[in-house]
XYZ file of C-alpha atoms in Angstrom:
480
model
C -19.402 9.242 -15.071
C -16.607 10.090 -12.844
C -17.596 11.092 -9.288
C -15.762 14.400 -7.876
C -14.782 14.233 -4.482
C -17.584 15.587 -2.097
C -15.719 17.635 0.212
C -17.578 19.405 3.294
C -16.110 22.527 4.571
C -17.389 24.043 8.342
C -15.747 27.153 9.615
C -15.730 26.750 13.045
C -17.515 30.021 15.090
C -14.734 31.363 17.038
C -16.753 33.472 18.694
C -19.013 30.936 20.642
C -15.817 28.797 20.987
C -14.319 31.446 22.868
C -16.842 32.088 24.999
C -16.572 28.974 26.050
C -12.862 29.428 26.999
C -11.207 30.051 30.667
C -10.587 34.440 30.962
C -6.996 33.308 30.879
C -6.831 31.438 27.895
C -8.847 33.813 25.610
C -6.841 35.441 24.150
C -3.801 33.255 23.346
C -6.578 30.998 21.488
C -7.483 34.471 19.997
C -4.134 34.798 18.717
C -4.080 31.585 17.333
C -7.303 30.580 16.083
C -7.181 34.463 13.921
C -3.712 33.273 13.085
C -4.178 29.875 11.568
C -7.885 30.554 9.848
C -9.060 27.135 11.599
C -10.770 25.510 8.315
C -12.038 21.394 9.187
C -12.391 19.584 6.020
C -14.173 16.251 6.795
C -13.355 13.360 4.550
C -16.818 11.415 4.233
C -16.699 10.849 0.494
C -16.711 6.662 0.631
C -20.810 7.248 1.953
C -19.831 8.399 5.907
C -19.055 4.958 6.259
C -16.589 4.050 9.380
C -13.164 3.015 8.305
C -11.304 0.836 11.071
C -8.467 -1.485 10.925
C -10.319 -4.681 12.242
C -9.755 -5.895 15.467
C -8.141 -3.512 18.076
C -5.453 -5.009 19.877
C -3.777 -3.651 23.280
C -0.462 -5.124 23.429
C 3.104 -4.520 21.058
C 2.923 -7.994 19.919
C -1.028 -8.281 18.935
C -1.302 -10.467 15.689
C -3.539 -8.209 13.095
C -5.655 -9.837 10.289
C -5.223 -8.094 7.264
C -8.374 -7.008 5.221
C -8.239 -4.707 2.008
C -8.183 -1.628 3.328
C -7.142 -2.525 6.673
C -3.850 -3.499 8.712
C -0.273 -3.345 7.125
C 1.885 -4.928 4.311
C 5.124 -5.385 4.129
C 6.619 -5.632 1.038
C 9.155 -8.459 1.352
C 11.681 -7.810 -0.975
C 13.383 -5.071 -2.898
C 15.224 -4.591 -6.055
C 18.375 -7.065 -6.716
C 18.003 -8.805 -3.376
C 20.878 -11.302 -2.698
C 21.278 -13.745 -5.344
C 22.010 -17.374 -4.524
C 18.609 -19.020 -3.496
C 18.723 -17.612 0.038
C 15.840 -14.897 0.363
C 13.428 -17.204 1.362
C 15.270 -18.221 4.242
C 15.955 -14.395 4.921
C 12.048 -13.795 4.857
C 11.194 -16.829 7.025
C 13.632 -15.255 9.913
C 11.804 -12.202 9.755
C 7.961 -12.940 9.742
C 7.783 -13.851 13.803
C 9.153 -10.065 14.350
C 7.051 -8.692 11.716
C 3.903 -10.503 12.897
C 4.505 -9.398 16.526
C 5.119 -5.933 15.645
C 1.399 -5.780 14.108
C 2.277 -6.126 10.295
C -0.354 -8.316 8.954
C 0.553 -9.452 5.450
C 3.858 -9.865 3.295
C 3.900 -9.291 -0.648
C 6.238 -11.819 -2.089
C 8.326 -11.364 -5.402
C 7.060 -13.043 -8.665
C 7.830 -16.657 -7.161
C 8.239 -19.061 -10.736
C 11.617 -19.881 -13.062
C 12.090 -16.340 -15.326
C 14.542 -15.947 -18.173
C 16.852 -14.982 -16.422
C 17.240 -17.941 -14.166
C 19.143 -17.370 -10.705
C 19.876 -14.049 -11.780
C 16.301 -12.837 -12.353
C 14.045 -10.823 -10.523
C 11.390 -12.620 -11.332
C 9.526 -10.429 -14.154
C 10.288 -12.019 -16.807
C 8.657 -15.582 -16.155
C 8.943 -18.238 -18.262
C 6.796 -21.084 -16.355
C 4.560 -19.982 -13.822
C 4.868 -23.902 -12.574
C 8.927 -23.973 -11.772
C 9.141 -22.375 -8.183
C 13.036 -23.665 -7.917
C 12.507 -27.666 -8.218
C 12.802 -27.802 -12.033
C 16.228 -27.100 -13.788
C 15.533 -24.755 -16.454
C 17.078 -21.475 -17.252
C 20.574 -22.750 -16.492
C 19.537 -23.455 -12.861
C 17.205 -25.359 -10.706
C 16.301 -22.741 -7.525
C 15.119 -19.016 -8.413
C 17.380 -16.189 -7.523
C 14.842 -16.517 -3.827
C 15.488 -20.554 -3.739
C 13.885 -23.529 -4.011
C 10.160 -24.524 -4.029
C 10.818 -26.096 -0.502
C 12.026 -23.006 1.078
C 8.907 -21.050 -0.270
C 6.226 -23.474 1.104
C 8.013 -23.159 4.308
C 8.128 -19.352 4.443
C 4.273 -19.326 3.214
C 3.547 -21.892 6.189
C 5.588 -20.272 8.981
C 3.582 -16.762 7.800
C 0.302 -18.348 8.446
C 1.399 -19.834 11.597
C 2.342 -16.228 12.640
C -1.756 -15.087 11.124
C -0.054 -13.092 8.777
C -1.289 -13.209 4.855
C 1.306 -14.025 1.971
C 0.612 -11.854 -1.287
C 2.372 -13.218 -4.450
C 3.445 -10.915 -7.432
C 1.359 -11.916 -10.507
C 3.155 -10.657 -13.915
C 0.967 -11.398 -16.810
C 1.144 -9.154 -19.070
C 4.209 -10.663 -20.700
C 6.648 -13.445 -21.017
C 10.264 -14.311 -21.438
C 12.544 -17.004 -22.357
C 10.555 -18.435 -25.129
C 12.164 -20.361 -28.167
C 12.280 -18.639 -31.835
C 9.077 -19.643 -33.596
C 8.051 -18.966 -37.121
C 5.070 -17.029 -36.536
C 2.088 -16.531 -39.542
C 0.915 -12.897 -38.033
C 3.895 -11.044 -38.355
C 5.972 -13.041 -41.090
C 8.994 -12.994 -38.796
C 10.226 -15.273 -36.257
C 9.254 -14.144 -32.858
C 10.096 -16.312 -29.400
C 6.952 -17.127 -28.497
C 7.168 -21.065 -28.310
C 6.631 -22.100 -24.494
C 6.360 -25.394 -25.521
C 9.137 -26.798 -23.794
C 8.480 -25.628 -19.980
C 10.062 -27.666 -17.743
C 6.738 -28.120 -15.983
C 5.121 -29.183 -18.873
C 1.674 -27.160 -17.763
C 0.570 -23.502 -19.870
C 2.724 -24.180 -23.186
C 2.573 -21.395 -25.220
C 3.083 -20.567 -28.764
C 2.665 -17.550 -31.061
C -1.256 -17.995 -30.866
C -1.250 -17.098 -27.598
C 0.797 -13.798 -28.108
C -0.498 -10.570 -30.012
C -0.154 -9.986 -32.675
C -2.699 -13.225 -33.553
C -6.156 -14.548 -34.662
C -7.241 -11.984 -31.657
C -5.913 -8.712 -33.061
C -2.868 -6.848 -33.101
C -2.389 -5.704 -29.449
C -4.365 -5.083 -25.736
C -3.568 -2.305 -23.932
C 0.212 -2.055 -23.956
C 3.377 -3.948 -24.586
C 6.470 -3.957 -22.319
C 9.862 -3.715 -22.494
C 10.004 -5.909 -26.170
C 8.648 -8.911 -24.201
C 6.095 -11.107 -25.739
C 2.828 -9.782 -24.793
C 0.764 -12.527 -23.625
C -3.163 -12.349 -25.333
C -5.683 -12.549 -22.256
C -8.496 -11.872 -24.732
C -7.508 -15.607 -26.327
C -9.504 -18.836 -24.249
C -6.320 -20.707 -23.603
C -4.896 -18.262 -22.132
C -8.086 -17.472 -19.570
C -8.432 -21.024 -19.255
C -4.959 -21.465 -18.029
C -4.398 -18.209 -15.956
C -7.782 -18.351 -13.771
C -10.378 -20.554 -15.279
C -8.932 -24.617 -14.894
C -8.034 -25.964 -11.098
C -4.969 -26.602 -11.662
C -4.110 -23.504 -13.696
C -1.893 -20.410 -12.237
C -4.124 -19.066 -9.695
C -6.016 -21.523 -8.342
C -2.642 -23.567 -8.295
C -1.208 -20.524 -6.810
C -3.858 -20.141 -4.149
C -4.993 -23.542 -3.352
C -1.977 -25.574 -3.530
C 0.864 -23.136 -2.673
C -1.417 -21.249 -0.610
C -1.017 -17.817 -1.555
C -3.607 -15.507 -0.487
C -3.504 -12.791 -2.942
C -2.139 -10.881 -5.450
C -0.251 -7.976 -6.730
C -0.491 -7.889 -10.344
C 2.266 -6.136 -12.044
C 1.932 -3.373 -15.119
C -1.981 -3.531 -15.206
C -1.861 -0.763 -18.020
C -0.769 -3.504 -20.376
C -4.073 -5.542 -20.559
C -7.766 -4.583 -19.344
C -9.369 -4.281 -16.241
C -11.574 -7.147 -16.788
C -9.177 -9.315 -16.764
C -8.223 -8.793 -12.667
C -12.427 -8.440 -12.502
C -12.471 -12.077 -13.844
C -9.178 -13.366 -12.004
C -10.317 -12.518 -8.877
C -13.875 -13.213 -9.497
C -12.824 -17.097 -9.775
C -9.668 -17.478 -7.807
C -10.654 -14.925 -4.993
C -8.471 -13.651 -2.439
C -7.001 -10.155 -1.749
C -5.685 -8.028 -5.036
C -3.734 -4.835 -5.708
C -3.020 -3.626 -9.418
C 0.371 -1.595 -9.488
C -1.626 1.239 -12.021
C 1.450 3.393 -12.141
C -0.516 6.493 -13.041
C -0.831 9.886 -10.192
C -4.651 11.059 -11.619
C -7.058 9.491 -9.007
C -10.147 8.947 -11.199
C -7.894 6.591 -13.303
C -7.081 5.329 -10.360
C -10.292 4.830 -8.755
C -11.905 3.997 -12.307
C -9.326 1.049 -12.745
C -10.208 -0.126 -9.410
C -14.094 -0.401 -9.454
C -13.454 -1.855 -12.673
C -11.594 -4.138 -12.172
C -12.807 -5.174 -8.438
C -9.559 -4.480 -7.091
C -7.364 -2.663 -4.396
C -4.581 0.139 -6.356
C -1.838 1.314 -5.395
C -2.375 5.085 -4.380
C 0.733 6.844 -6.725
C -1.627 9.860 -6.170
C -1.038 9.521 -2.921
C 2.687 9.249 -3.414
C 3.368 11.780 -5.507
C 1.175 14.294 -3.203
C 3.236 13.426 -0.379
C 6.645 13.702 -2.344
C 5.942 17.125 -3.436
C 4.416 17.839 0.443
C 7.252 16.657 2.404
C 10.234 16.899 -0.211
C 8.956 20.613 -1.646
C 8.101 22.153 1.574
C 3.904 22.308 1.001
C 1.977 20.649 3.414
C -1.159 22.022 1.956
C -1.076 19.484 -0.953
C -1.846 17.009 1.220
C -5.122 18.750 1.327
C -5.765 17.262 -2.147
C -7.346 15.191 -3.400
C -5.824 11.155 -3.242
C -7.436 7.581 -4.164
C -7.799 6.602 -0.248
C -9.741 9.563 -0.188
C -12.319 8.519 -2.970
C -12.575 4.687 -1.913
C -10.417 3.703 1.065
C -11.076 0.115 0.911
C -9.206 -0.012 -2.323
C -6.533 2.042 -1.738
C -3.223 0.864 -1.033
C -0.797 3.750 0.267
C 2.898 3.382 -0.247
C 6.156 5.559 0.854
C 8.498 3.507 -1.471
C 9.116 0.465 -3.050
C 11.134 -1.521 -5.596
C 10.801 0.786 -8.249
C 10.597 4.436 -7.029
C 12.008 5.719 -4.289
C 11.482 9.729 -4.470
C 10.364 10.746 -0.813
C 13.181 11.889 0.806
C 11.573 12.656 4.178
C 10.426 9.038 4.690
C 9.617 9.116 8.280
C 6.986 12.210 8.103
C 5.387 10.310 5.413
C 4.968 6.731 6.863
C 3.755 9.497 10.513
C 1.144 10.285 7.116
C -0.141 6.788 5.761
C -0.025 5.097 8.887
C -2.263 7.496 10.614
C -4.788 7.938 7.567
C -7.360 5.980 5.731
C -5.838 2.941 2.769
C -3.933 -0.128 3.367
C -0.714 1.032 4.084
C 2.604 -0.896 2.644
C 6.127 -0.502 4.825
C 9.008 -1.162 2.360
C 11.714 -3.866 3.469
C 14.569 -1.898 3.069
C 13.155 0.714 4.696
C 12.198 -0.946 7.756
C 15.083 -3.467 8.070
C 18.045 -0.858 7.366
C 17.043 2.383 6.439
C 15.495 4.268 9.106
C 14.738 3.574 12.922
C 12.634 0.348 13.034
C 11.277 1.371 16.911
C 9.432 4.472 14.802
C 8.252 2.189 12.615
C 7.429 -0.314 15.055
C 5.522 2.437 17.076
C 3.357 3.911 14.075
C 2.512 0.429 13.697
C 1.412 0.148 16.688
C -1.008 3.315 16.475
C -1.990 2.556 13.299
C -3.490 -0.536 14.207
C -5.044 0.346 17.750
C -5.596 4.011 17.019
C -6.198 4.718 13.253
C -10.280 4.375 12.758
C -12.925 6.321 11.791
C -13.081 8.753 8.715
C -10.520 11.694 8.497
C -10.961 15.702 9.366
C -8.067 17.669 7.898
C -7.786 20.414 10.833
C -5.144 22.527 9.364
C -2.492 22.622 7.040
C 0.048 25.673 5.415
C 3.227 24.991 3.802
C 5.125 23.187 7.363
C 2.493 22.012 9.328
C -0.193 19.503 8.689
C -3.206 18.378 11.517
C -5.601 15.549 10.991
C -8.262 14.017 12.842
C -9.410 10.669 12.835
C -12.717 10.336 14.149
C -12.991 6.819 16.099
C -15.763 4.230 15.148
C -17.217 1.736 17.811
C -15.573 2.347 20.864
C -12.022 3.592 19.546
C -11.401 7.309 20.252
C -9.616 7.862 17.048
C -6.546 10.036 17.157
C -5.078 13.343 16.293
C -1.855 13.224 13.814
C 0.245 16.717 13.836
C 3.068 16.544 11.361
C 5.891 19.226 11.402
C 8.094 19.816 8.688
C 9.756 23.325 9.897
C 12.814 23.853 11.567
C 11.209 24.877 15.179
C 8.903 23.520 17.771
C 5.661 24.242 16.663
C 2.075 24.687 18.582
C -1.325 24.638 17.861
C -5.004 24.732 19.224
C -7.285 21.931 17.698
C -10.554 21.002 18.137
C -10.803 17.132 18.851
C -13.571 14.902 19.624
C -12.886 14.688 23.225
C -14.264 17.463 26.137
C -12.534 17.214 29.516
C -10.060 14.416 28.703
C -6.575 13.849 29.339
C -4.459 13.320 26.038
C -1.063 11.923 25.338
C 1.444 11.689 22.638
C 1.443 8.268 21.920
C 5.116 8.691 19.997
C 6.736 10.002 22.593
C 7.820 12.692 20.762
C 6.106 15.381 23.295
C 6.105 15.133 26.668
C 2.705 17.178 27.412
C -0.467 15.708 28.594
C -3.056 18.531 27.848
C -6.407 18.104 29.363
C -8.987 19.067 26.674
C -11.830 21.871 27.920
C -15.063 21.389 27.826
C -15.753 22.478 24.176
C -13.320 19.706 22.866
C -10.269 22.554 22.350
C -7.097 21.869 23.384
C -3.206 23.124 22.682
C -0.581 20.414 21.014
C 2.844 20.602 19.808
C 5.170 19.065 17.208
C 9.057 18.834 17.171
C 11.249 20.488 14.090
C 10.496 18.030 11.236
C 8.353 15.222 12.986
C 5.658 14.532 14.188
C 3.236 13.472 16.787
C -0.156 11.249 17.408
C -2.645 12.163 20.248
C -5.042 10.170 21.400
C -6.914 9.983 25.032
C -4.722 9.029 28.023
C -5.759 5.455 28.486
């Protein structure tokens, strides 16, 4: 049975508030507060339980443990990265200055030999075994280098406390010889008998359409679909020490996993993947309806990438409706498996990138920065500074405070000992104010951005006035 999202709705009572008000402030607030139709909508549907980002670090270069649900990703790679065996190397320069700019984990591209040898992206694999140091596919290295290079860039990220995520395609397989094959009276490449690593051949018995049945849940792309409900196949992928993930995990040390095209096979098997590997796991479930999302994800035992989340923001910032962000979102329903994203590999939609990271990196989920995003796409010192206030700032559960079609207010409400903040994103033209209600009576607040340059003392009843520059946006947070 599919849980709706328990939403609590308190209009405020302006009329005690203003009572409570300086004479000469009434009746600007007045103004305002009759203007705006002040409406809090408190967030408490994962049980009111406090949602924080871990340990709460005071300097720029803090190093942040990741946790599902907590700290930052970067995903470490984009579509068609330099060929030639050197993005490893690229990677390994980078981690230090990730780690020391608070970004907690890196998510890695499918790391094993694919069809398509030094040419492929990796998601078409053909031995999970060959991480560059067999020659196979017309080359020895992966398009990302050589097994070498990727211990060393998995080493120097745990030297820097940072976690190392590996993409996981199993739904399918490439690069297979042509097999006469009983089950569909046709020759099919599906003989993976001949892997350089000599470890998880394959043959058509371990492809649908077999002994099994016809299909799983969904085929891609022509590619053989691998059968997961077939005991060599379990045996190989997560049961056996030495098969892919605990080979993965204990020997190349990954610590985690984002599985690729989980609508192709059944939740059950991440539920039993991660129930005897272990480590941290996020299904790419490339679907925008949130109980899919969040039924996938109990299911399965897993974190899920928040496309509901995406696609909310896309039409928000990109179609000039803040209010959608009022609805509902999968790191709104479970926050500790939601993994919020502005743009990756694959889709790349938001045009107003900035307000949206200001978004996910002031909210509830696990949020992911994109590489090219961060390294040449926008201003890495933004990104570098929501970082920051994500991961000293961002806890407690979230209070929408107002929204309309430009302007957007959220409060997060602090949890043991953090104050929490107050996020006020802009996406008009013009300078725009507001009067909030925060958590905070007779405080000094700042703009921890920079963005404004007002430090508003709140009264005594917790109100106080903010502003927001013509499409940004800004983070309060007590003066301290």
């Amino acid at each position: 049975m599919k849980k709706p999202i328990p939403k609590i709705y308190s209009f405020l009572a302006l009329t005690a508030f203003l009572c409570s008000c300086s004479q000469n402030e009434t009746n600007e607030i007045d103004a305002k507060a009759e203007s705006q139709q002040f409406k809090i909508i408190n967030v408490t549907n994962h049980d009111g339980k406090p949602f924080s980002t871990g340990d709460s670090k005071t300097t720029r270069t803090g190093k942040y443990v990741d946790n599902p649900g907590g700290g930052v990703m970067m995903q470490a790679f984009y579509w068609d990265v330099p060929a030639g065996g050197t993005w490893w190397d690229t990677v390994n320069s980078k981690v230090t200055a990730w780690s020391n700019a608070g970004i907690g984990s890196i998510w890695l591209p499918p790391a094993s030999k694919a069809q398509n040898g030094a040419f492929s992206m990796g998601y078409d694999p053909t031995d999970y075994f060959d991480f560059g140091d067999f020659n196979q596919n017309g080359t020895t290295e992966t398009r990302f280098g050589s097994k070498t290079e990727l211990v060393s860039l998995i080493t120097k990220a745990h030297t820097e406390n940072m976690k190392v995520y590996a993409d996981i395609v199993i739904n399918h397989n490439s690069g297979g010889q042509s097999e006469a094959n009983p089950f569909t009276g046709t020759n099919t490449w599906t003989n993976f008998n001949g892997v350089a690593s000599g470890k998880f051949k394959r043959s058509y018995n371990d492809f649908y359409k077999n002994s099994y049945g016809n299909n799983d849940e969904g085929a891609f792309g022509g590619f053989p679909d691998l059968c997961h409900a077939s005991p060599y196949v379990q045996d190989w992928l997560w049961l056996r020490a030495d098969g892919v993930g605990k080979y993965y995990k204990n020997t190349m040390k990954f610590d985690g996993w984002r599985f690729d095209y989980v609508k192709g096979f059944g939740s059950w098997v991440v539920r039993d993947w991660n129930a005897n590997v272990g480590g941290f796991s996020v299904g790419e479930l490339w679907d925008s309806n949130v109980n899919t999302l969040n039924d996938w994800a109990n299911n399965a035992n897993s974190s899920v990438f928040d496309f509901a989340c995406y696609y909310k923001m896309n039409d928000a910032f990109d179609g000039n409706n803040l209010a959608l962000l009022n609805d509902d979102m999968m790191w709104k329903r479970n926050p500790y498996k939601a993994v919020t994203f502005v743009s990756n590999h694959d889709t790349d939609e938001i045009s107003n990138k900035l307000l949206a990271y200001s978004y996910i990196l002031t909210h509830e989920g696990y949020p992911t920065i994109f590489y090219r995003d961060y390294e040449e796409w926008l201003d890495k010192s933004k990104l570098n500074n929501l970082i920051w206030i994500h991961n000293n700032k961002a806890t407690g559960n979230t209070s929408i405070l107002y929204s309309d079609n430009d302007e957007y207010i959220a409060r997060r409400n602090g949890y043991n000992g953090n104050p929490g903040l107050v996020v006020y994103i802009n996406n008009s033209t013009t300078w725009q104010e507001r009067w909030i209600q925060t958590n905070w009576a007779n405080t000094q607040i700042k703009d921890f951005t920079g963005n404004s340059s007002w430090y508003p003392t709140t009264q005594g009843d917790q109100w106080v006035k903010i502003q927001c520059p013509p499409k940004g946006y800004t983070v309060w947070s007590i003066n301290q």
